[in-house]
PDB file of C-alpha atoms in Angstrom:
ATOM      1  CA  MET A   1      98.229 170.592  35.022  1.00 50.00           C
ATOM      2  CA  PRO A   2     100.164 172.011  37.902  1.00 55.00           C
ATOM      3  CA  PRO A   3     101.544 169.496  40.377  1.00 55.00           C
ATOM      4  CA  SER A   4      99.360 170.752  43.207  1.00 57.00           C
ATOM      5  CA  SER A   5      96.150 170.273  41.322  1.00 57.00           C
ATOM      6  CA  ARG A   6      96.686 166.650  40.538  1.00 64.00           C
ATOM      7  CA  ALA A   7      94.267 164.232  42.172  1.00 59.00           C
ATOM      8  CA  VAL A   8      95.736 161.393  44.133  1.00 57.00           C
ATOM      9  CA  ARG A   9      94.049 158.117  43.555  1.00 61.00           C
ATOM     10  CA  PHE A  10      93.976 155.438  46.216  1.00 56.00           C
ATOM     11  CA  THR A  11      93.354 151.832  45.447  1.00 58.00           C
ATOM     12  CA  GLY A  12      90.846 149.899  47.531  1.00 53.00           C
ATOM     13  CA  SER A  13      93.529 147.912  49.395  1.00 52.00           C
ATOM     14  CA  GLU A  14      95.340 151.031  50.568  1.00 55.00           C
ATOM     15  CA  VAL A  15      92.183 152.627  51.910  1.00 55.00           C
ATOM     16  CA  ASN A  16      91.055 149.517  53.875  1.00 65.00           C
ATOM     17  CA  ALA A  17      94.534 148.563  55.190  1.00 76.00           C
ATOM     18  CA  ALA A  18      94.355 150.668  58.387  1.00 81.00           C
ATOM     19  CA  PRO A  19      90.962 149.387  59.610  1.00 84.00           C
ATOM     20  CA  MET A  20      91.939 145.825  58.677  1.00 86.00           C
ATOM     21  CA  LEU A  21      95.191 146.133  60.669  1.00 88.00           C
ATOM     22  CA  ARG A  22      93.259 147.505  63.651  1.00 89.00           C
ATOM     23  CA  ARG A  23      90.819 144.611  63.446  1.00 89.00           C
ATOM     24  CA  ILE A  24      93.657 142.043  63.366  1.00 91.00           C
ATOM     25  CA  LEU A  25      95.384 143.709  66.328  1.00 93.00           C
ATOM     26  CA  LEU A  26      92.115 143.854  68.251  1.00 94.00           C
ATOM     27  CA  TRP A  27      91.480 140.142  67.687  1.00 94.00           C
ATOM     28  CA  GLY A  28      95.081 139.382  68.664  1.00 94.00           C
ATOM     29  CA  VAL A  29      94.648 141.278  71.924  1.00 93.00           C
ATOM     30  CA  VAL A  30      91.307 139.563  72.618  1.00 93.00           C
ATOM     31  CA  ILE A  31      92.801 136.106  71.974  1.00 92.00           C
ATOM     32  CA  ALA A  32      95.821 136.904  74.159  1.00 89.00           C
ATOM     33  CA  ALA A  33      93.508 138.092  76.972  1.00 88.00           C
ATOM     34  CA  VAL A  34      91.418 134.901  76.756  1.00 86.00           C
ATOM     35  CA  VAL A  35      94.530 132.680  76.794  1.00 83.00           C
ATOM     36  CA  PHE A  36      95.906 134.564  79.794  1.00 83.00           C
ATOM     37  CA  ALA A  37      92.565 134.323  81.595  1.00 79.00           C
ATOM     38  CA  VAL A  38      92.492 130.538  81.089  1.00 76.00           C
ATOM     39  CA  GLN A  39      96.169 129.632  81.449  1.00 78.00           C
ATOM     40  CA  GLY A  40      97.896 132.555  83.089  1.00 75.00           C
ATOM     41  CA  GLY A  41      98.285 133.664  86.619  1.00 71.00           C
ATOM     42  CA  GLU A  42      98.646 131.689  89.817  1.00 73.00           C
ATOM     43  CA  TRP A  43      95.473 129.660  89.344  1.00 76.00           C
ATOM     44  CA  GLY A  44      95.771 128.625  85.701  1.00 78.00           C
ATOM     45  CA  THR A  45      94.127 125.561  84.221  1.00 80.00           C
ATOM     46  CA  SER A  46      97.278 123.440  84.429  1.00 82.00           C
ATOM     47  CA  ASP A  47      97.669 124.378  88.106  1.00 84.00           C
ATOM     48  CA  LEU A  48      94.075 123.375  88.789  1.00 86.00           C
ATOM     49  CA  PHE A  49      94.641 119.985  87.153  1.00 88.00           C
ATOM     50  CA  ALA A  50      97.796 119.507  89.240  1.00 90.00           C
ATOM     51  CA  GLN A  51      95.885 120.436  92.414  1.00 92.00           C
ATOM     52  CA  ARG A  52      93.128 117.925  91.595  1.00 94.00           C
ATOM     53  CA  ALA A  53      95.687 115.156  91.009  1.00 96.00           C
ATOM     54  CA  ARG A  54      97.424 115.999  94.306  1.00 97.00           C
ATOM     55  CA  ALA A  55      94.084 115.984  96.144  1.00 97.00           C
ATOM     56  CA  ALA A  56      93.277 112.536  94.715  1.00 97.00           C
ATOM     57  CA  ARG A  57      96.717 111.239  95.796  1.00 98.00           C
ATOM     58  CA  LEU A  58      96.238 112.633  99.302  1.00 98.00           C
ATOM     59  CA  ARG A  59      92.754 111.084  99.576  1.00 98.00           C
ATOM     60  CA  ALA A  60      94.198 107.699  98.632  1.00 97.00           C
ATOM     61  CA  GLU A  61      96.977 108.094 101.211  1.00 98.00           C
ATOM     62  CA  ILE A  62      94.439 109.083 103.881  1.00 98.00           C
ATOM     63  CA  ASP A  63      92.374 105.973 103.104  1.00 98.00           C
ATOM     64  CA  THR A  64      95.485 103.795 103.425  1.00 97.00           C
ATOM     65  CA  LEU A  65      96.391 105.381 106.751  1.00 98.00           C
ATOM     66  CA  LYS A  66      92.824 104.915 108.042  1.00 98.00           C
ATOM     67  CA  ARG A  67      93.021 101.213 107.210  1.00 98.00           C
ATOM     68  CA  ASP A  68      96.377 100.991 109.022  1.00 97.00           C
ATOM     69  CA  VAL A  69      94.936 102.705 112.096  1.00 97.00           C
ATOM     70  CA  ASP A  70      91.914 100.375 112.091  1.00 97.00           C
ATOM     71  CA  SER A  71      94.185  97.347 111.812  1.00 97.00           C
ATOM     72  CA  LEU A  72      96.373  98.554 114.673  1.00 97.00           C
ATOM     73  CA  ALA A  73      93.293  99.218 116.806  1.00 97.00           C
ATOM     74  CA  ARG A  74      92.158  95.610 116.249  1.00 97.00           C
ATOM     75  CA  VAL A  75      95.624  94.321 117.191  1.00 96.00           C
ATOM     76  CA  LYS A  76      95.630  96.470 120.337  1.00 97.00           C
ATOM     77  CA  LYS A  77      92.208  95.168 121.333  1.00 97.00           C
ATOM     78  CA  ALA A  78      93.331  91.579 120.746  1.00 96.00           C
ATOM     79  CA  ILE A  79      96.457  92.096 122.867  1.00 95.00           C
ATOM     80  CA  LEU A  80      94.457  93.599 125.703  1.00 95.00           C
ATOM     81  CA  THR A  81      91.544  91.131 125.724  1.00 95.00           C
ATOM     82  CA  ASP A  82      92.449  87.854 123.960  1.00 95.00           C
ATOM     83  CA  PRO A  83      94.319  85.359 126.190  1.00 93.00           C
ATOM     84  CA  VAL A  84      95.526  83.331 123.182  1.00 92.00           C
ATOM     85  CA  VAL A  85      97.238  86.368 121.696  1.00 94.00           C
ATOM     86  CA  GLN A  86      98.683  87.298 125.073  1.00 93.00           C
ATOM     87  CA  GLU A  87     100.117  83.787 125.492  1.00 90.00           C
ATOM     88  CA  ARG A  88     101.602  83.803 121.978  1.00 92.00           C
ATOM     89  CA  ILE A  89     103.330  87.128 122.634  1.00 92.00           C
ATOM     90  CA  ALA A  90     104.619  85.934 126.013  1.00 90.00           C
ATOM     91  CA  ARG A  91     106.090  82.817 124.406  1.00 87.00           C
ATOM     92  CA  GLU A  92     107.545  84.446 121.283  1.00 88.00           C
ATOM     93  CA  GLU A  93     108.797  87.720 122.683  1.00 89.00           C
ATOM     94  CA  PHE A  94     109.756  86.835 126.234  1.00 85.00           C
ATOM     95  CA  GLY A  95     110.499  83.087 126.010  1.00 82.00           C
ATOM     96  CA  MET A  96     107.999  82.210 128.737  1.00 84.00           C
ATOM     97  CA  VAL A  97     106.639  78.719 129.388  1.00 83.00           C
ATOM     98  CA  ARG A  98     103.581  77.413 131.194  1.00 79.00           C
ATOM     99  CA  GLY A  99     104.317  76.661 134.826  1.00 73.00           C
ATOM    100  CA  ASP A 100     105.786  73.239 135.565  1.00 73.00           C
ATOM    101  CA  ARG A 101     103.938  71.494 132.720  1.00 78.00           C
ATOM    102  CA  GLU A 102     106.471  72.575 130.102  1.00 76.00           C
ATOM    103  CA  LEU A 103     110.241  72.594 129.894  1.00 74.00           C
ATOM    104  CA  LEU A 104     112.296  75.036 127.929  1.00 72.00           C
ATOM    105  CA  TYR A 105     115.396  73.678 126.240  1.00 73.00           C
ATOM    106  CA  ARG A 106     117.990  76.157 125.080  1.00 72.00           C
ATOM    107  CA  PHE A 107     120.850  74.946 122.972  1.00 76.00           C
ATOM    108  CA  ALA A 108     123.973  77.029 123.121  1.00 78.00           C
ATOM    109  CA  SER A 109     127.304  76.301 121.548  1.00 77.00           C
ATOM    110  CA  PRO A 110     130.291  76.121 123.893  1.00 73.00           C
ATOM    111  CA  ARG A 111     132.462  79.187 123.877  1.00 72.00           C
ATOM    112  CA  ASP A 112     135.713  77.335 123.361  1.00 63.00           C
ATOM    113  CA  THR A 113     134.763  75.566 120.145  1.00 62.00           C
ATOM    114  CA  VAL A 114     137.092  75.931 117.209  1.00 61.00           C
ATOM    115  CA  PRO A 115     135.843  76.051 113.643  1.00 62.00           C
ATOM    116  CA  ALA A 116     136.587  72.948 111.585  1.00 63.00           C
ATOM    117  CA  GLY A 117     139.891  72.960 109.714  1.00 62.00           C
ATOM    118  CA  THR A 118     141.835  75.020 112.234  1.00 63.00           C
ATOM    119  CA  ALA A 119     144.204  73.505 114.760  1.00 57.00           C
ATOM    120  CA  ARG A 120     144.132  74.524 118.379  1.00 55.00           C
ATOM    121  CA  ALA A 121     147.263  76.062 119.779  1.00 54.00           C
ATOM    122  CA  ASP A 122     147.839  73.396 122.485  1.00 52.00           C
ATOM    123  CA  THR A 123     147.517  70.453 120.064  1.00 53.00           C
ATOM    124  CA  ALA A 124     149.930  72.112 117.660  1.00 51.00           C
ATOM    125  CA  ARG A 125     152.551  72.488 120.405  1.00 50.00           C
ATOM    126  CA  ALA A 126     152.193  68.883 121.540  1.00 50.00           C
ATOM    127  CA  ARG A 127     153.440  67.542 118.244  1.00 48.00           C
TER     128      ARG A 127
END
């Protein structure tokens, strides 16, 4: 037989290789597109989880600050309206006493005291 008239035989794996390769590539592209849609871009899944955690932290901080503001508002009201609190602040902060019914004693150390163990200059010269 002449070389041109010979029949070429293909095995089954050679014939189905091209469609199988296309199918694998198609599934690879589909999987890559799904992964990018879920994880990729500016608003990926991990970014959404981070945003939710940050929002929870900020809510907790807002609650703490609201409690602080409420506490300070109660203190302000007590300072403005409660005579006992006003008297305590006057005594502690400003050193005030009640009229002539109380005496204030202040103990101060003399300015010319010398720490123990050191000799004064004039007693050292006298010897």
